[in-house]
Structure formats: C-alpha cells, structure tokens
Amino acid sequence: MKNKFAMSGIFLITYLVFLIATLPTTFVLNQISLPTNIKNAVQFSGVTGSIWQTDIAQMAVNGSRIEKVHAELSFWSLFSLTPKLTITFGDSFSAGPEGKAELLLSQNKATVNDLKLFIKASEVAQQLTLPLPVTAQGNVELTVINADIDLKNNNQCLAVKGDIAWSKAGVEAFNKNIKLDQLNADIGCENGALTVIISPKNDLGLTFTAYVRQGGKVSGNGFLKPGAKFPAELNDALPFLGRKDNQGRYRLAF
C-alpha cells in the first residue's frame, strides 16, 4: 500500500512539473500583476514558447522597439529564489538594438550582468531633443558589467558599472558629413537616475552628463568649448547654441 502511495505521489509531482514546464508564456504573462509604471512602459507582441524558453517577436519599451527577443530561464536558479534569465535580442538585419544580457530577479531587486548592446547612433539621436536637426552616423556600443535596479522604489538605479563607446562617430548637418572620431562615456547612478558622463577627451571640447529617470525620461546638461581640434564644418552650428560665456563655452541642455 505504501508503495502505491509513493508511486502515486511521484507520478503527481512529475505531472505537475510537466504542466509547469509546458505552460505557454502568454498564459504566465497574463497571470502576472505588474506595477502600473512597468505595464505602461513595456508591451509585447508575438509571444511564443514555454516559461523555460520564450521567444518574443517584438517588444516596445517606452516606445523604442526591440526585435527578436529570446529568453531562457535557468531551472536551477529557482532553488535560490532568484530566477536567472539569459536573454538575446535583435540581429544585424533588424531595426533597433542587438545584444545579450543576464537578468536575475529577486523580490526587491533586479540585477543585470554582462550586458552588451549595439545600436545605430541615428536611432539614439531620434530619442533626443537636439538644438538643431542632425543625422547621427556610426554605431554605439553599450557594455554593462553589472547593474542593480530597485524594483520596490520606482525602478531606481542603485549601482551600475559600465561604459559606452560611439565608434566611427559623425553627424550630417548643413548638408555636410562631419567626422567626430570616437566618443566615450562612463555609466553610473546618481540619486536613483542612470547617468551617462561623456569623457572630456574628445575633439569637440564637450563635457556633458545625461540622466535617464523613471519612465525613460532623458535630460542632460553640459558645455561645448571649441578648441584647436574642433571640426571647422561645425562652426556654422555654433550660433544655434546661443552665446558663449566668459570662458568660451556654449551651454548645452535638454
């Protein structure tokens, strides 16, 4: 009799595990109650697969599209109550960013490790309010070694270590193609906002800090101080920046 009960228990547990493992991702997503700010910011379409391997044809995050998302959930991570997802997205033939990352979720915090993201500079420029119409050229590569996000406090930035490199940087303005060499920036956190601090070692004489706050709101401020290496083709754009101060700097803000 005990053996029958044991076999029945094993069968039941195995069957339950099978049911969970084959649950469609769409069913699981419909059962999850997300915070309003996340629910409004993130939208999915074309979701297929199980909770262990999920494919999403397209995601929209604050209006920005991410194509061909593939996520794999580590079974063993569930035992530590910190689910781990390995995520890849995009490709060289699709619009939007391309990259990969590892995401760990706990009750209060999300941790992103080993994030690599590649995106065309023109797609980044479309998200910004610039003082004059320009078309950006080149590619932007974002690397995040690790980042911690506070899920209980409006997804504030807790800690980030990473950098951004804009290679083959250039802009098209006033019907001219203007080379900017390469621009680099460090990523960090300040008062819950993600910060992007541009390295002052650049030909533009540019010092600038951008902030990404709750809801994807982007702002920034800094200065442009043309020097000996400042591209002559950009001199025509300087009047659009207003008057320079007594240090020869033009104020930049958006």
CSV table of C-alpha atoms in Angstrom, one decimal:
chain,number,residue,atom,x,y,z
A,1,MET,CA,0.0,0.0,0.0
A,2,LYS,CA,2.8,2.4,0.9
A,3,ASN,CA,4.5,1.7,-2.4
A,4,LYS,CA,1.3,2.5,-4.2
A,5,PHE,CA,1.0,5.8,-2.4
A,6,ALA,CA,4.7,6.6,-3.1
A,7,MET,CA,4.3,5.8,-6.8
A,8,SER,CA,1.1,7.9,-6.9
A,9,GLY,CA,3.0,10.8,-5.3
A,10,ILE,CA,5.9,10.6,-7.7
A,11,PHE,CA,3.5,10.5,-10.6
A,12,LEU,CA,1.6,13.5,-9.3
A,13,ILE,CA,4.8,15.6,-8.8
A,14,THR,CA,6.1,14.6,-12.2
A,15,TYR,CA,2.8,15.5,-13.8
A,16,LEU,CA,2.8,18.9,-12.1
A,17,VAL,CA,6.4,19.6,-13.1
A,18,PHE,CA,5.4,18.7,-16.7
A,19,LEU,CA,2.4,21.0,-16.6
A,20,ILE,CA,4.5,23.9,-15.3
A,21,ALA,CA,7.3,23.2,-17.8
A,22,THR,CA,5.0,23.3,-20.8
A,23,LEU,CA,2.9,26.3,-19.7
A,24,PRO,CA,2.7,28.8,-22.5
A,25,THR,CA,4.5,32.0,-21.8
A,26,THR,CA,1.4,34.0,-22.8
A,27,PHE,CA,-0.6,32.3,-20.0
A,28,VAL,CA,2.0,33.1,-17.4
A,29,LEU,CA,2.3,36.8,-18.5
A,30,ASN,CA,-1.5,37.2,-18.2
A,31,GLN,CA,-1.3,36.0,-14.6
A,32,ILE,CA,1.4,38.3,-13.5
A,33,SER,CA,0.3,41.6,-12.0
A,34,LEU,CA,3.0,44.2,-12.9
A,35,PRO,CA,3.4,47.6,-11.4
A,36,THR,CA,1.5,50.2,-13.4
A,37,ASN,CA,4.6,52.1,-14.5
A,38,ILE,CA,6.2,48.9,-15.9
A,39,LYS,CA,2.9,47.7,-17.5
A,40,ASN,CA,2.6,51.1,-19.3
A,41,ALA,CA,6.2,51.2,-20.4
A,42,VAL,CA,6.6,47.7,-21.8
A,43,GLN,CA,4.5,46.0,-24.4
A,44,PHE,CA,4.9,42.6,-26.0
A,45,SER,CA,3.7,41.1,-29.3
A,46,GLY,CA,4.2,37.7,-30.9
A,47,VAL,CA,5.0,35.8,-27.7
A,48,THR,CA,5.6,32.1,-28.1
A,49,GLY,CA,7.2,29.2,-26.2
A,50,SER,CA,7.2,27.9,-22.6
A,51,ILE,CA,8.4,29.6,-19.4
A,52,TRP,CA,11.8,27.9,-19.9
A,53,GLN,CA,12.4,29.1,-23.4
A,54,THR,CA,10.5,32.2,-24.6
A,55,ASP,CA,10.5,34.0,-28.0
A,56,ILE,CA,9.1,37.5,-28.4
A,57,ALA,CA,8.7,38.8,-31.9
A,58,GLN,CA,8.8,42.4,-30.7
A,59,MET,CA,8.9,44.4,-27.5
A,60,ALA,CA,8.3,48.2,-27.1
A,61,VAL,CA,10.0,49.8,-24.1
A,62,ASN,CA,8.8,53.4,-23.7
A,63,GLY,CA,8.2,53.5,-27.5
A,64,SER,CA,11.5,52.0,-28.5
A,65,ARG,CA,11.3,48.7,-30.4
A,66,ILE,CA,13.3,45.6,-29.6
A,67,GLU,CA,13.0,42.8,-32.1
A,68,LYS,CA,13.5,39.0,-31.8
A,69,VAL,CA,13.9,38.6,-28.1
A,70,HIS,CA,14.8,35.1,-26.9
A,71,ALA,CA,14.9,34.3,-23.1
A,72,GLU,CA,15.9,31.1,-21.3
A,73,LEU,CA,15.1,30.5,-17.7
A,74,SER,CA,17.6,28.6,-15.6
A,75,PHE,CA,15.8,25.7,-13.8
A,76,TRP,CA,18.4,25.6,-11.0
A,77,SER,CA,18.2,29.3,-10.3
A,78,LEU,CA,14.6,28.7,-8.9
A,79,PHE,CA,16.0,26.8,-5.9
A,80,SER,CA,17.8,30.0,-4.8
A,81,LEU,CA,14.6,32.0,-5.2
A,82,THR,CA,16.5,34.3,-7.7
A,83,PRO,CA,15.3,33.3,-11.2
A,84,LYS,CA,18.0,33.8,-13.8
A,85,LEU,CA,17.2,34.7,-17.4
A,86,THR,CA,19.7,34.6,-20.3
A,87,ILE,CA,18.4,37.0,-22.9
A,88,THR,CA,19.4,37.7,-26.5
A,89,PHE,CA,17.7,40.2,-28.8
A,90,GLY,CA,17.9,41.7,-32.3
A,91,ASP,CA,20.3,40.9,-35.1
A,92,SER,CA,22.1,42.8,-37.8
A,93,PHE,CA,19.2,42.6,-40.2
A,94,SER,CA,16.6,44.0,-37.8
A,95,ALA,CA,15.8,47.6,-36.8
A,96,GLY,CA,16.6,48.5,-33.2
A,97,PRO,CA,19.3,47.3,-30.8
A,98,GLU,CA,21.2,44.0,-30.9
A,99,GLY,CA,22.7,42.3,-27.8
A,100,LYS,CA,22.6,40.0,-24.9
A,101,ALA,CA,22.4,40.1,-21.1
A,102,GLU,CA,21.8,38.0,-18.0
A,103,LEU,CA,19.0,39.1,-15.7
A,104,LEU,CA,18.5,38.0,-12.1
A,105,LEU,CA,15.2,38.8,-10.3
A,106,SER,CA,14.6,38.8,-6.5
A,107,GLN,CA,11.7,40.2,-4.5
A,108,ASN,CA,13.1,43.7,-4.3
A,109,LYS,CA,15.9,44.0,-6.9
A,110,ALA,CA,16.8,43.2,-10.5
A,111,THR,CA,20.4,42.6,-11.4
A,112,VAL,CA,21.7,42.9,-14.9
A,113,ASN,CA,25.1,41.2,-15.7
A,114,ASP,CA,27.3,41.1,-18.8
A,115,LEU,CA,25.0,43.3,-20.9
A,116,LYS,CA,26.3,44.0,-24.5
A,117,LEU,CA,24.1,46.3,-26.6
A,118,PHE,CA,24.8,47.5,-30.2
A,119,ILE,CA,22.6,50.2,-31.8
A,120,LYS,CA,22.9,52.7,-34.6
A,121,ALA,CA,23.7,56.2,-33.5
A,122,SER,CA,20.9,57.5,-35.7
A,123,GLU,CA,18.3,55.5,-33.7
A,124,VAL,CA,19.7,57.0,-30.4
A,125,ALA,CA,19.5,60.6,-31.8
A,126,GLN,CA,15.9,60.1,-32.7
A,127,GLN,CA,15.1,59.8,-29.0
A,128,LEU,CA,16.7,63.1,-28.1
A,129,THR,CA,15.6,66.7,-28.4
A,130,LEU,CA,18.6,68.5,-30.1
A,131,PRO,CA,19.1,72.2,-30.7
A,132,LEU,CA,19.4,71.7,-34.5
A,133,PRO,CA,18.4,69.0,-36.9
A,134,VAL,CA,21.2,66.5,-37.4
A,135,THR,CA,21.6,62.9,-38.5
A,136,ALA,CA,24.0,60.8,-36.4
A,137,GLN,CA,26.3,58.3,-38.0
A,138,GLY,CA,28.3,55.3,-36.7
A,139,ASN,CA,27.5,52.7,-34.0
A,140,VAL,CA,27.0,52.9,-30.3
A,141,GLU,CA,28.2,50.0,-28.1
A,142,LEU,CA,27.0,49.8,-24.5
A,143,THR,CA,28.7,47.5,-22.0
A,144,VAL,CA,27.3,46.9,-18.5
A,145,ILE,CA,29.4,44.7,-16.3
A,146,ASN,CA,26.7,44.7,-13.6
A,147,ALA,CA,23.7,46.9,-12.6
A,148,ASP,CA,21.3,46.8,-9.7
A,149,ILE,CA,17.7,48.2,-10.0
A,150,ASP,CA,15.4,48.8,-7.1
A,151,LEU,CA,12.0,47.2,-8.0
A,152,LYS,CA,10.3,48.4,-4.9
A,153,ASN,CA,11.2,52.1,-5.3
A,154,ASN,CA,10.1,53.1,-8.9
A,155,ASN,CA,12.9,51.1,-10.5
A,156,GLN,CA,15.6,53.5,-9.3
A,157,CYS,CA,19.2,52.9,-10.2
A,158,LEU,CA,21.1,51.5,-7.3
A,159,ALA,CA,24.5,50.8,-8.8
A,160,VAL,CA,25.9,50.5,-12.3
A,161,LYS,CA,29.4,49.7,-13.7
A,162,GLY,CA,29.8,50.1,-17.4
A,163,ASP,CA,30.7,52.3,-20.4
A,164,ILE,CA,29.5,53.5,-23.8
A,165,ALA,CA,31.6,53.8,-27.0
A,166,TRP,CA,30.4,55.7,-30.1
A,167,SER,CA,32.7,54.4,-32.9
A,168,LYS,CA,33.1,56.0,-36.3
A,169,ALA,CA,31.2,58.9,-34.8
A,170,GLY,CA,29.9,61.6,-37.1
A,171,VAL,CA,26.9,63.8,-37.9
A,172,GLU,CA,25.3,65.1,-41.0
A,173,ALA,CA,24.4,68.8,-40.6
A,174,PHE,CA,24.1,71.7,-43.0
A,175,ASN,CA,24.4,69.2,-45.9
A,176,LYS,CA,27.9,68.2,-44.7
A,177,ASN,CA,29.3,65.0,-43.3
A,178,ILE,CA,31.3,65.8,-40.2
A,179,LYS,CA,33.7,63.3,-38.6
A,180,LEU,CA,33.9,63.3,-34.8
A,181,ASP,CA,36.4,60.4,-34.3
A,182,GLN,CA,35.2,58.4,-31.2
A,183,LEU,CA,33.3,59.5,-28.2
A,184,ASN,CA,33.3,57.5,-24.9
A,185,ALA,CA,31.3,57.7,-21.7
A,186,ASP,CA,31.0,56.1,-18.3
A,187,ILE,CA,27.7,54.9,-16.9
A,188,GLY,CA,26.7,55.3,-13.2
A,189,CYS,CA,23.9,56.2,-10.8
A,190,GLU,CA,23.0,59.5,-9.2
A,191,ASN,CA,20.0,60.0,-6.9
A,192,GLY,CA,18.3,57.0,-8.4
A,193,ALA,CA,18.8,58.1,-12.0
A,194,LEU,CA,21.1,56.4,-14.6
A,195,THR,CA,23.9,58.7,-15.6
A,196,VAL,CA,26.0,58.8,-18.8
A,197,ILE,CA,29.1,61.0,-18.3
A,198,ILE,CA,30.9,61.8,-21.6
A,199,SER,CA,34.7,61.6,-21.4
A,200,PRO,CA,36.2,65.1,-21.8
A,201,LYS,CA,38.9,63.6,-24.1
A,202,ASN,CA,37.2,64.5,-27.4
A,203,ASP,CA,37.8,66.8,-30.3
A,204,LEU,CA,34.6,68.7,-29.7
A,205,GLY,CA,35.6,70.2,-26.3
A,206,LEU,CA,32.4,68.6,-25.0
A,207,THR,CA,31.7,68.0,-21.3
A,208,PHE,CA,28.2,66.5,-20.8
A,209,THR,CA,26.1,64.4,-18.4
A,210,ALA,CA,22.9,62.8,-19.4
A,211,TYR,CA,20.3,61.4,-17.0
A,212,VAL,CA,17.7,58.7,-17.5
A,213,ARG,CA,15.0,58.8,-14.9
A,214,GLN,CA,11.8,56.9,-14.1
A,215,GLY,CA,9.6,56.3,-17.1
A,216,GLY,CA,12.6,56.7,-19.5
A,217,LYS,CA,12.7,60.5,-19.2
A,218,VAL,CA,16.0,61.7,-20.6
A,219,SER,CA,17.6,65.0,-19.7
A,220,GLY,CA,21.2,66.4,-19.7
A,221,ASN,CA,23.4,69.4,-19.3
A,222,GLY,CA,27.0,70.4,-20.1
A,223,PHE,CA,29.2,72.6,-22.2
A,224,LEU,CA,30.8,72.8,-25.6
A,225,LYS,CA,34.1,74.6,-25.7
A,226,PRO,CA,35.5,74.7,-29.3
A,227,GLY,CA,39.3,74.2,-29.4
A,228,ALA,CA,42.1,73.6,-31.9
A,229,LYS,CA,40.6,70.2,-32.9
A,230,PHE,CA,37.0,71.4,-33.2
A,231,PRO,CA,35.7,70.4,-36.7
A,232,ALA,CA,35.6,73.6,-38.8
A,233,GLU,CA,32.4,72.3,-40.5
A,234,LEU,CA,30.5,72.7,-37.2
A,235,ASN,CA,31.3,76.4,-36.8
A,236,ASP,CA,28.0,77.2,-38.7
A,237,ALA,CA,26.1,75.4,-36.0
A,238,LEU,CA,27.5,77.4,-33.0
A,239,PRO,CA,25.0,80.4,-33.4
A,240,PHE,CA,22.2,77.9,-32.7
A,241,LEU,CA,23.7,77.1,-29.3
A,242,GLY,CA,23.3,80.7,-28.1
A,243,ARG,CA,26.0,83.0,-26.7
A,244,LYS,CA,29.2,81.6,-25.2
A,245,ASP,CA,30.2,82.6,-21.7
A,246,ASN,CA,33.3,84.4,-20.5
A,247,GLN,CA,35.2,81.0,-20.6
A,248,GLY,CA,34.4,80.5,-24.3
A,249,ARG,CA,31.8,77.8,-23.5
A,250,TYR,CA,28.4,77.2,-25.0
A,251,ARG,CA,25.8,75.9,-22.6
A,252,LEU,CA,24.0,72.6,-23.6
A,253,ALA,CA,20.8,71.3,-22.0
A,254,PHE,CA,17.8,69.3,-22.9
